[in-house]
Short mmCIF file of C-alpha atoms in Angstrom, two decimals:
data_model
loop_
_atom_site.label_atom_id
_atom_site.label_comp_id
_atom_site.label_asym_id
_atom_site.label_seq_id
_atom_site.Cartn_x
_atom_site.Cartn_y
_atom_site.Cartn_z
CA CYS A 26 50.80 -144.54 42.03
CA GLU A 27 47.30 -146.36 40.62
CA MET A 28 46.94 -147.98 43.60
CA ALA A 29 47.60 -144.05 45.77
CA ALA A 30 44.97 -143.16 43.63
CA GLY A 31 42.24 -145.88 43.63
CA SER A 32 42.80 -145.58 47.50
CA CYS A 33 42.03 -141.75 47.38
CA LEU A 34 39.03 -142.45 46.02
CA LEU A 35 38.00 -145.40 48.08
CA LEU A 36 38.52 -142.88 51.15
CA LEU A 37 36.29 -140.18 49.30
CA LEU A 38 34.04 -142.20 48.25
CA LEU A 39 33.24 -144.02 51.64
CA PRO A 40 30.72 -140.66 53.37
CA CYS A 41 28.62 -140.92 50.19
CA LEU A 42 28.08 -145.18 50.53
CA ALA A 43 27.47 -144.46 54.55
CA MET A 44 24.79 -141.49 54.03
CA THR A 45 23.36 -143.65 50.72
CA SER A 46 23.35 -146.79 53.10
CA HIS A 47 21.72 -144.87 55.85
CA SER A 48 17.88 -144.83 56.02
CA THR A 49 15.95 -141.60 57.48
CA PRO A 50 13.42 -142.71 59.80
CA GLY A 51 10.09 -140.88 60.09
CA CYS A 52 9.39 -142.53 63.69
CA ARG A 53 12.04 -142.71 66.35
CA ILE A 54 11.58 -143.65 69.81
CA ARG A 55 14.93 -142.48 73.29
CA ILE A 56 14.33 -144.50 76.30
CA THR A 57 16.45 -143.20 78.60
CA SER A 58 17.35 -144.58 82.13
CA LYS A 59 14.34 -143.34 83.83
CA GLY A 60 12.54 -145.80 82.08
CA LEU A 61 14.76 -148.28 82.36
CA ASP A 62 14.88 -147.42 86.25
CA LEU A 63 11.05 -148.37 85.98
CA VAL A 64 11.15 -151.43 83.31
CA LYS A 65 14.00 -152.26 85.99
CA GLN A 66 11.36 -152.56 88.40
CA GLU A 67 9.04 -154.56 86.65
CA GLY A 68 11.30 -156.87 85.31
CA LEU A 69 12.80 -157.86 88.72
CA ARG A 70 9.50 -159.06 89.59
CA PHE A 71 9.01 -161.16 86.82
CA VAL A 72 12.52 -162.29 87.35
CA GLU A 73 11.39 -163.29 90.82
CA GLN A 74 8.61 -165.23 89.00
CA GLU A 75 10.75 -166.89 86.90
CA LEU A 76 13.16 -167.96 89.67
CA GLN A 77 10.22 -169.15 92.00
CA ASN A 78 9.76 -172.02 88.92
CA ILE A 79 12.95 -173.22 88.78
CA THR A 80 12.89 -177.16 88.48
CA MET A 81 15.35 -179.28 89.93
CA SER A 82 16.32 -182.78 89.07
CA ASP A 83 16.09 -185.38 92.23
CA LEU A 84 19.88 -185.73 93.69
CA HIS A 85 20.96 -188.91 95.30
CA GLY A 86 23.80 -191.05 96.46
CA GLN A 87 25.96 -192.81 98.68
CA GLU A 88 28.59 -192.19 100.93
CA GLY A 89 29.76 -194.86 103.26
CA GLN A 90 26.90 -196.80 104.96
CA PHE A 91 25.28 -193.18 104.49
CA HIS A 92 22.19 -193.11 101.61
CA TYR A 93 20.15 -189.59 100.44
CA ASN A 94 17.74 -189.05 97.93
CA ILE A 95 16.00 -185.18 97.62
CA SER A 96 13.16 -184.60 95.64
CA GLN A 97 10.64 -182.64 94.97
CA VAL A 98 12.85 -179.04 95.75
CA LYS A 99 10.95 -175.78 95.53
CA VAL A 100 11.84 -171.98 96.11
CA THR A 101 10.51 -171.10 98.90
CA ASP A 102 11.31 -167.24 99.36
CA LEU A 103 13.86 -164.82 97.26
CA GLN A 104 15.64 -161.53 98.65
CA LEU A 105 16.76 -159.72 95.56
CA ALA A 106 17.49 -156.57 96.80
CA LEU A 107 20.46 -155.95 95.32
CA SER A 108 20.19 -155.36 90.97
CA ASP A 109 21.13 -153.04 88.68
CA LEU A 110 19.67 -152.61 84.98
CA HIS A 111 21.85 -150.14 82.73
CA PHE A 112 22.80 -149.37 79.23
CA GLN A 113 25.31 -150.99 78.02
CA PRO A 114 26.75 -149.74 74.23
CA GLN A 115 26.71 -150.68 71.72
CA GLN A 116 23.20 -153.08 71.64
CA HIS A 117 23.02 -154.81 75.10
CA LEU A 118 21.09 -154.40 78.53
CA ALA A 119 22.76 -155.38 81.34
CA PHE A 120 21.24 -157.18 84.42
CA ASN A 121 23.14 -158.17 88.01
CA ILE A 122 21.89 -159.57 90.74
CA ASN A 123 24.45 -159.12 94.08
CA ASN A 124 24.31 -161.13 97.30
CA ALA A 125 20.61 -162.17 97.02
CA SER A 126 19.22 -165.34 99.37
CA ILE A 127 17.07 -168.15 97.82
CA SER A 128 15.61 -170.31 100.14
CA LEU A 129 14.46 -173.86 99.25
CA ARG A 130 12.36 -176.59 100.58
CA PHE A 131 13.02 -180.20 99.78
CA ARG A 132 11.73 -183.63 100.92
CA ARG A 133 14.13 -186.15 102.34
CA GLN A 134 14.39 -189.46 102.47
CA LEU A 135 17.59 -190.63 103.96
CA LEU A 136 19.06 -193.99 105.10
CA TYR A 137 22.05 -194.55 107.69
CA TRP A 138 22.76 -198.36 108.72
CA PHE A 139 19.42 -199.27 109.70
CA PHE A 140 18.28 -195.91 110.63
CA TYR A 141 16.03 -194.21 108.32
CA ASP A 142 14.58 -191.37 108.09
CA ILE A 143 11.92 -189.00 105.83
CA GLY A 144 10.65 -185.41 105.49
CA SER A 145 12.04 -181.93 104.76
CA ILE A 146 14.63 -179.63 104.80
CA ASN A 147 14.58 -176.00 104.21
CA ALA A 148 17.88 -174.84 102.88
CA SER A 149 19.10 -171.36 102.17
CA ALA A 150 21.21 -169.92 99.71
CA ASP A 151 23.40 -167.10 100.08
CA GLY A 152 25.81 -164.56 98.46
CA VAL A 153 24.24 -165.36 95.32
CA HIS A 154 25.21 -163.45 91.96
CA ILE A 155 23.99 -163.32 88.51
CA HIS A 156 25.48 -161.45 85.82
CA THR A 157 23.47 -161.11 82.97
CA VAL A 158 23.78 -159.05 78.82
CA LEU A 159 21.32 -158.95 76.50
CA GLN A 160 21.97 -158.29 73.09
CA LEU A 161 19.23 -156.21 70.99
CA ALA A 162 18.90 -156.24 67.62
CA LYS A 163 16.68 -155.90 64.79
CA ASP A 164 15.07 -159.76 63.35
CA LYS A 165 14.21 -160.26 59.37
CA ALA A 166 10.41 -158.47 60.25
CA GLY A 167 12.52 -155.41 61.39
CA ARG A 168 11.02 -156.43 65.38
CA LEU A 169 12.82 -156.05 68.36
CA LYS A 170 14.93 -158.99 69.52
CA ILE A 171 16.58 -160.08 72.17
CA SER A 172 19.23 -161.82 69.66
CA ASN A 173 21.50 -163.29 72.46
CA MET A 174 22.35 -163.75 76.28
CA SER A 175 24.97 -164.19 78.48
CA CYS A 176 24.97 -165.34 81.78
CA GLU A 177 26.87 -166.08 84.63
CA ALA A 178 25.85 -167.34 88.20
CA SER A 179 27.18 -168.15 91.42
CA ILE A 180 26.12 -169.03 95.16
CA ALA A 181 29.04 -168.54 97.53
CA ARG A 182 27.09 -169.86 100.56
CA MET A 183 24.79 -173.13 100.96
CA HIS A 184 23.57 -174.08 104.49
CA ALA A 185 20.75 -176.95 105.09
CA GLY A 186 18.76 -177.16 107.91
CA PHE A 187 17.37 -180.92 109.13
CA SER A 188 14.65 -181.88 112.05
CA GLY A 189 13.89 -185.28 113.25
CA THR A 190 15.69 -187.71 115.36
CA LEU A 191 18.60 -187.95 113.55
CA ARG A 192 19.97 -184.92 113.15
CA LYS A 193 22.55 -184.43 114.97
CA VAL A 194 24.27 -187.55 112.51
CA TYR A 195 22.76 -185.97 109.15
CA GLU A 196 24.44 -182.50 110.35
CA PHE A 197 27.80 -183.77 110.17
CA LEU A 198 27.20 -185.49 107.19
CA SER A 199 24.85 -183.38 105.09
CA THR A 200 28.12 -181.79 103.37
CA PHE A 201 27.67 -184.05 100.91
CA ILE A 202 23.93 -182.89 100.07
CA VAL A 203 24.40 -178.97 100.71
CA THR A 204 26.90 -179.35 97.54
CA GLY A 205 24.85 -181.21 95.37
CA MET A 206 22.09 -178.37 95.72
CA ARG A 207 24.80 -176.07 95.35
CA TYR A 208 25.61 -177.22 92.10
CA LEU A 209 22.50 -178.11 90.91
CA LEU A 210 21.22 -174.72 91.60
CA SER A 211 23.52 -172.72 90.35
CA GLN A 212 23.50 -174.67 87.06
CA GLN A 213 19.40 -174.27 86.53
CA ILE A 214 19.55 -170.33 87.17
CA CYS A 215 20.91 -168.96 83.96
CA PRO A 216 18.96 -171.58 81.25
CA SER A 217 15.78 -170.64 83.81
CA LEU A 218 16.97 -166.57 82.63
CA GLU A 219 17.49 -167.52 79.82
CA HIS A 220 14.23 -169.30 78.62
CA ALA A 221 12.40 -166.02 80.70
CA SER A 222 14.84 -163.95 77.97
CA LEU A 223 14.68 -165.71 74.56
CA VAL A 224 11.46 -166.86 74.88
CA LEU A 225 9.06 -165.29 76.70
CA LEU A 226 10.17 -161.54 77.02
CA ASN A 227 10.79 -161.87 73.03
CA SER A 228 7.09 -163.11 72.99
CA LEU A 229 6.65 -160.03 74.95
CA LEU A 230 8.03 -157.88 72.00
CA ASP A 231 5.95 -159.45 69.46
CA THR A 232 3.03 -157.92 71.03
CA VAL A 233 4.76 -154.27 69.30
CA PRO A 234 3.15 -153.78 65.44
CA VAL A 235 5.50 -153.69 62.94
CA ARG A 236 3.10 -153.52 59.56
CA SER A 237 -0.31 -153.11 61.24
CA TYR A 238 -3.77 -151.92 59.49
CA VAL A 239 -5.19 -148.70 61.19
CA ASP A 240 -8.52 -148.77 59.70
CA GLU A 241 -10.25 -149.97 56.50
CA HIS A 242 -8.25 -147.90 54.07
CA ILE A 243 -4.70 -147.00 55.11
CA GLY A 244 -1.98 -149.26 56.85
CA ILE A 245 1.51 -148.70 58.69
CA ASP A 246 4.82 -149.93 58.61
CA TYR A 247 6.68 -149.48 62.10
CA SER A 248 9.95 -151.97 61.09
CA LEU A 249 13.09 -150.84 62.36
CA LEU A 250 15.73 -149.53 60.24
CA GLN A 251 18.79 -150.97 61.77
CA ASP A 252 19.34 -152.23 65.56
CA PRO A 253 19.53 -149.83 68.27
CA ALA A 254 21.92 -147.75 69.19
CA VAL A 255 22.99 -147.73 72.42
CA SER A 256 24.73 -145.04 74.72
CA THR A 257 25.79 -145.58 78.50
CA ASP A 258 22.58 -143.31 79.22
CA THR A 259 19.64 -143.81 75.72
CA LEU A 260 18.60 -146.35 74.33
CA ASP A 261 17.44 -145.60 70.70
CA LEU A 262 14.64 -147.00 67.84
CA ASP A 263 14.42 -145.88 64.35
CA PHE A 264 11.70 -147.01 62.85
CA LYS A 265 10.37 -146.21 59.00
CA GLY A 266 7.14 -144.86 60.33
CA MET A 267 5.60 -144.78 57.06
CA PHE A 268 1.84 -145.24 56.16
CA PHE A 269 0.44 -147.18 52.87
CA PRO A 270 -2.49 -147.90 51.08
CA ARG A 271 -4.31 -151.09 51.94
CA ALA A 272 -4.72 -152.02 48.63
CA ARG A 273 -1.00 -151.34 47.40
CA GLU A 274 0.36 -152.62 50.70
CA ASN A 275 4.21 -153.30 48.96
CA GLN A 276 4.69 -149.69 47.93
CA GLU A 277 7.37 -147.06 49.01
CA LEU A 278 7.77 -143.69 49.40
CA GLU A 279 10.54 -142.07 49.59
CA ASN A 280 11.69 -139.66 52.98
CA HIS A 281 12.67 -136.58 52.01
CA ALA A 282 12.05 -134.61 55.35
CA VAL A 283 14.15 -133.57 57.90
CA GLU A 284 15.95 -136.64 60.12
CA PRO A 285 14.21 -135.98 63.74
CA VAL A 286 16.46 -135.71 66.40
CA ILE A 287 15.98 -136.53 70.02
CA LYS A 288 18.33 -134.21 72.74
CA GLU A 289 16.52 -134.55 76.03
CA THR A 290 16.73 -137.39 78.30
CA GLU A 291 14.75 -135.96 81.54
CA ARG A 292 11.80 -138.02 80.98
CA MET A 293 11.45 -142.19 80.60
CA VAL A 294 10.49 -141.97 77.12
CA TYR A 295 10.87 -139.54 73.96
CA VAL A 296 9.28 -140.42 70.48
CA ALA A 297 10.02 -137.94 67.69
CA PHE A 298 8.33 -138.05 64.57
CA SER A 299 9.43 -136.17 61.27
CA GLU A 300 6.93 -134.15 58.59
CA TYR A 301 7.32 -137.63 56.18
CA PHE A 302 5.37 -139.59 59.27
CA PHE A 303 1.67 -137.24 58.26
CA ASP A 304 2.83 -137.01 54.48
CA SER A 305 2.41 -140.72 53.85
CA ALA A 306 -0.29 -141.39 55.58
CA MET A 307 -2.26 -138.07 54.44
CA GLN A 308 -0.62 -140.02 50.74
CA ALA A 309 -2.04 -142.81 51.40
CA TYR A 310 -5.63 -141.45 52.04
CA PHE A 311 -4.86 -139.90 48.94
CA GLN A 312 -4.03 -142.87 46.60
CA ALA A 313 -6.92 -144.96 49.12
CA GLY A 314 -9.24 -142.30 47.11
CA VAL A 315 -11.27 -141.38 50.66
CA LEU A 316 -10.46 -137.57 50.17
CA ALA A 317 -13.83 -136.78 48.56
CA ILE A 318 -17.15 -135.54 49.94
CA GLU A 319 -20.15 -135.20 48.55
CA LEU A 320 -23.51 -133.13 49.70
CA GLN A 321 -26.74 -132.44 48.12
CA GLY A 322 -29.75 -132.01 48.88
CA GLU A 323 -30.53 -131.63 52.59
CA LYS A 324 -26.75 -131.31 53.47
CA ILE A 325 -25.99 -128.42 51.53
CA PRO A 326 -26.86 -125.42 54.29
CA LYS A 327 -29.92 -123.21 53.20
CA ASP A 328 -28.23 -120.02 53.06
CA LEU A 329 -25.56 -121.35 51.04
CA GLU A 330 -28.42 -122.81 48.74
CA VAL A 331 -30.04 -119.60 48.14
CA LEU A 332 -26.34 -117.49 48.08
CA LEU A 333 -24.93 -120.34 45.40
CA ARG A 334 -28.64 -120.58 43.68
CA ALA A 335 -28.37 -115.96 42.73
CA THR A 336 -25.00 -116.53 42.59
CA PHE A 337 -25.21 -118.87 39.08
CA PHE A 338 -29.10 -117.18 38.38
CA GLY A 339 -28.43 -116.96 34.86
CA THR A 340 -26.86 -120.29 34.14
CA ILE A 341 -29.41 -121.99 36.40
CA PHE A 342 -32.56 -119.60 33.88
CA MET A 343 -30.64 -121.13 31.13
CA LEU A 344 -31.35 -124.63 32.07
CA SER A 345 -33.46 -127.56 30.97
CA PRO A 346 -35.72 -129.49 32.36
CA THR A 347 -36.33 -127.43 35.54
CA VAL A 348 -34.47 -124.35 38.02
CA ASP A 349 -36.12 -126.38 41.08
CA ALA A 350 -33.49 -129.42 40.45
CA PRO A 351 -31.21 -129.71 43.59
CA LEU A 352 -27.88 -129.16 44.11
CA GLN A 353 -24.62 -131.27 44.64
CA LEU A 354 -21.45 -129.65 45.64
CA VAL A 355 -18.12 -132.63 45.08
CA LEU A 356 -15.14 -131.87 46.83
CA GLN A 357 -12.36 -133.34 45.57
CA VAL A 358 -8.83 -133.24 46.89
CA SER A 359 -6.68 -133.17 43.85
CA ALA A 360 -3.38 -133.64 45.47
CA PRO A 361 -1.52 -135.20 48.51
CA PRO A 362 -1.93 -132.70 51.48
CA ARG A 363 1.36 -131.22 52.85
CA CYS A 364 2.24 -130.95 56.60
CA THR A 365 4.84 -128.30 57.81
CA ILE A 366 5.92 -128.82 61.21
CA LYS A 367 7.28 -124.99 62.52
CA PRO A 368 8.73 -124.49 66.03
CA SER A 369 5.60 -122.34 66.45
CA GLY A 370 3.00 -125.16 65.34
CA THR A 371 2.08 -127.33 62.81
CA SER A 372 -0.29 -126.78 59.70
CA VAL A 373 -1.22 -128.79 56.55
CA SER A 374 -1.79 -127.51 53.16
CA VAL A 375 -4.51 -129.01 51.36
CA SER A 376 -5.68 -128.15 47.74
CA ALA A 377 -9.23 -129.33 46.05
CA PHE A 378 -11.36 -129.14 43.41
CA LEU A 379 -15.03 -128.02 44.27
CA ASN A 380 -17.68 -128.17 41.53
CA ILE A 381 -21.24 -126.82 41.88
CA SER A 382 -23.52 -128.61 40.17
CA MET A 383 -27.65 -129.63 38.84
CA VAL A 384 -29.07 -132.74 39.61
CA PRO A 385 -32.28 -132.83 38.03
CA PRO A 386 -34.35 -135.79 38.32
CA GLY A 387 -33.67 -138.56 36.07
CA HIS A 388 -31.17 -136.27 34.43
CA PRO A 389 -27.09 -136.14 34.58
CA PRO A 390 -25.19 -133.41 36.97
CA VAL A 391 -25.05 -130.56 35.05
CA GLN A 392 -22.10 -128.60 36.28
CA LEU A 393 -22.38 -125.04 37.14
CA SER A 394 -18.93 -124.36 38.36
CA SER A 395 -15.25 -125.69 39.04
CA MET A 396 -13.30 -123.89 41.43
CA VAL A 397 -10.07 -124.09 42.59
CA LEU A 398 -9.84 -124.24 47.11
CA GLU A 399 -6.15 -123.60 48.55
CA THR A 400 -6.56 -123.96 52.44
CA LYS A 401 -4.68 -124.51 55.59
CA LEU A 402 -5.61 -126.00 58.24
CA SER A 403 -3.62 -125.72 61.49
CA ALA A 404 -2.93 -129.04 63.46
CA LYS A 405 -3.02 -130.02 67.14
CA VAL A 406 -0.97 -133.41 67.71
CA PHE A 407 -1.32 -134.59 70.89
CA LEU A 408 -0.84 -138.64 72.65
CA GLN A 409 -3.50 -140.27 74.46
CA GLY A 410 -3.00 -143.85 75.82
CA LYS A 411 -0.50 -145.20 73.09
CA ALA A 412 -2.19 -143.29 70.20
CA LEU A 413 -0.99 -140.22 68.68
CA ARG A 414 -3.96 -138.17 67.84
CA MET A 415 -4.60 -134.91 65.46
CA GLN A 416 -6.93 -132.00 65.83
CA MET A 417 -7.34 -129.82 62.95
CA ASP A 418 -9.03 -126.42 62.34
CA LEU A 419 -9.94 -124.37 58.99
CA ARG A 420 -6.81 -120.95 59.02
CA ARG A 421 -6.50 -120.01 55.67
CA PHE A 422 -8.85 -119.89 52.86
CA ARG A 423 -9.78 -119.24 49.60
CA ILE A 424 -10.80 -119.92 46.68
CA TYR A 425 -10.35 -118.81 42.54
CA SER A 426 -12.25 -120.09 39.10
CA LYS A 427 -9.98 -122.60 36.72
CA GLN A 428 -11.91 -120.68 33.87
CA SER A 429 -11.19 -117.04 34.17
CA ALA A 430 -10.32 -113.88 36.45
CA LEU A 431 -13.72 -112.65 35.87
CA GLU A 432 -15.24 -115.60 37.01
CA SER A 433 -13.11 -115.72 40.30
CA LEU A 434 -14.25 -111.63 41.18
CA ALA A 435 -18.09 -113.21 40.51
CA LEU A 436 -16.82 -115.85 43.33
CA PHE A 437 -15.34 -113.94 45.66
CA SER A 438 -19.01 -113.12 47.55
CA LEU A 439 -18.96 -116.97 48.27
CA GLN A 440 -15.70 -117.13 49.98
CA ALA A 441 -17.49 -116.31 53.41
CA PRO A 442 -19.66 -118.45 53.00
CA LEU A 443 -18.04 -121.65 52.07
CA LYS A 444 -15.60 -120.78 54.43
CA THR A 445 -18.13 -121.59 57.27
CA LEU A 446 -19.54 -125.04 55.56
CA LEU A 447 -15.72 -125.86 55.57
CA GLN A 448 -15.80 -125.56 59.31
CA LEU A 449 -19.56 -126.48 59.94
CA THR A 450 -19.61 -129.45 57.70
CA ILE A 451 -16.53 -130.74 56.41
CA MET A 452 -14.28 -130.21 59.11
CA PRO A 453 -15.91 -132.26 62.07
CA ILE A 454 -16.35 -134.97 59.26
CA ILE A 455 -12.44 -134.83 59.19
CA ASN A 456 -11.65 -134.59 62.66
CA GLU A 457 -14.03 -137.69 63.16
CA ARG A 458 -11.94 -139.68 60.65
CA THR A 459 -8.51 -139.31 62.52
CA LYS A 460 -10.26 -139.19 66.32
CA ASN A 461 -8.95 -142.81 66.84
CA GLY A 462 -5.33 -141.82 65.91
CA VAL A 463 -2.44 -144.61 65.13
CA GLN A 464 -1.17 -146.52 68.17
CA ILE A 465 2.81 -145.99 68.73
CA PRO A 466 5.43 -148.88 68.38
CA LEU A 467 5.26 -150.33 71.96
CA PRO A 468 4.97 -153.41 74.42
CA GLU A 469 1.00 -154.44 74.76
CA GLY A 470 0.88 -153.48 78.93
CA MET A 471 2.73 -150.43 78.38
CA ASP A 472 1.38 -146.74 78.07
CA PHE A 473 2.51 -143.34 78.44
CA THR A 474 1.71 -140.66 80.91
CA LYS A 475 2.06 -136.97 81.74
CA GLU A 476 2.72 -136.60 77.68
CA VAL A 477 4.52 -133.07 76.55
CA VAL A 478 4.12 -132.11 72.61
CA THR A 479 7.82 -129.95 71.53
CA ASN A 480 7.27 -129.00 67.93
CA HIS A 481 10.57 -127.88 66.40
CA ALA A 482 12.08 -127.50 62.37
CA GLY A 483 10.57 -130.72 60.48
CA PHE A 484 9.70 -132.63 63.15
CA LEU A 485 7.83 -132.72 66.49
CA THR A 486 8.61 -134.68 69.71
CA VAL A 487 6.56 -135.99 72.90
CA GLY A 488 8.08 -136.40 76.44
CA ALA A 489 6.61 -138.55 78.49
CA ASP A 490 6.87 -140.98 81.43
CA LEU A 491 6.32 -144.80 81.18
CA HIS A 492 3.08 -146.31 83.30
CA PHE A 493 2.56 -150.87 83.27
CA SER A 494 -1.30 -150.40 82.90
CA LYS A 495 -0.01 -154.94 83.21
CA GLY A 496 2.53 -156.54 84.87
CA LEU A 497 5.39 -158.57 82.18
CA ARG A 498 3.39 -161.94 83.64
CA GLU A 499 0.16 -160.64 83.26
CA VAL A 500 0.48 -159.81 79.04
CA ILE A 501 2.93 -162.40 78.32
CA ASP A 502 0.69 -165.23 79.64
CA GLN A 503 -2.32 -163.52 77.74
CA TYR A 504 -0.15 -163.25 73.93
CA ARG A 505 2.08 -166.01 74.49
CA THR A 506 1.36 -169.49 72.08
CA VAL A 507 2.43 -172.21 73.82
CA PRO A 508 3.11 -175.44 71.64
CA THR A 509 1.36 -178.31 71.60
CA VAL A 510 2.21 -181.62 73.08
CA PRO A 511 1.26 -184.51 70.64
CA PRO A 512 -0.58 -187.19 72.82
CA ALA A 513 1.82 -189.97 71.83
CA THR A 514 4.83 -188.32 73.29
CA SER A 515 3.44 -187.05 76.85
CA ALA A 516 5.22 -188.06 79.43
CA ARG A 517 4.09 -188.18 83.20
CA PRO A 518 6.10 -186.82 85.95
CA ALA A 519 9.07 -189.56 87.85
CA GLU A 520 7.45 -190.57 91.11
CA PRO A 521 9.07 -189.63 94.55
CA SER A 522 11.05 -193.07 95.60
CA LEU A 523 9.31 -194.07 98.49
CA GLY A 524 11.38 -196.99 100.27
CA PRO A 525 15.19 -196.97 101.42
CA HIS A 526 15.32 -200.28 99.12
CA GLN A 527 14.97 -197.39 96.37
CA LEU A 528 17.75 -195.44 97.37
#
């Protein structure tokens, strides 16, 4: 009975344990089958380049009185027309090449009895089949990596064409050469693709930012929360999507926002951002102490200065030593702003203190009033290149006094001019700070085009197509760290044999 009760308790706790182990993403990226088709086109060019660089060791041997030595093997042409790249649940990408052909050219040295011949041979491998499966996973740093690869390669037929005085003799003896070349070539295909995947493509994935600085005040954490989720049509990546103040990089902000949900598959890629993504950015700026603006002297519009002096005339008149001291306005956000995303649009709520003071020369500031500002900003979110940007506009605005309702009534005449001050002076400063935006975690050389932003309850999505501004090879060569070989361990490649005595 006790065992049965324990089992029932465990069954009841399992859903709770599953819920607590799941972290809600602030940013989610979905790549669809249409996006994978574009990746396949660029990836196929990359595979062709890798296979063209196949290097093979020299082939030499003897059959009776027939001696042969094959060297300097080079791939001259590839035909990879029938290829397929598709998602394979749970965490895999499958890449298949069927009925391909590979043309080769190599140097021959042949000795048959007393006849010695040297020259080149053109060969072709037909019916080449390559099947590879890439396993995708999150590494310790939270970066997407190709963690494993399986590969199978086979060659159905191989033909070598001879030329020269002994062509007829060599054609009937070429079986030994063709068989050996077929074996060596098939053994080189998978190691070449394994290096291309686990080394070169992973160096491309290294260009995706995990933790990076946005500006001098804040940074962003794009670490993956879990391994990618792969279905037959989509690949979903869940990122933390949390901003942090650079002064406290290890700070964590709990995510209580709605989890972004992507249902669409029509575009090549979708990126979803929850309210948490934007809230963490504003909290990071707030904790960095940069959500404050001071205006003094000529920075205050003349009409507003006249109105302020008239409003606080009695207080100013009683001040000593001078009535003509310059005014100072200090606008300080009092709490982290909050973002609200609805199907109708995105807004940001801000609460702030506005302190109005006089600054007599040589004397400390004298505060005239301290009021509370409550504003709601409308936010337009858009994507440009790989940068997510936000442009804000003042929607609602009200002020009231912290001291008394009577003073709040006296401040009513300042409502309109202060709103104008925010629109003409403060909002341009805010939009200037946000115009650079933040980079979305895509590899270098890949950009978005034809972006469409859609608002939902608690999150927004950006649907777009993909575009390669740089080729995979170009990006890999630019960012890959090439290991240096110490001079003492370097070695020159072996020279090909030159005479029949070396066969």
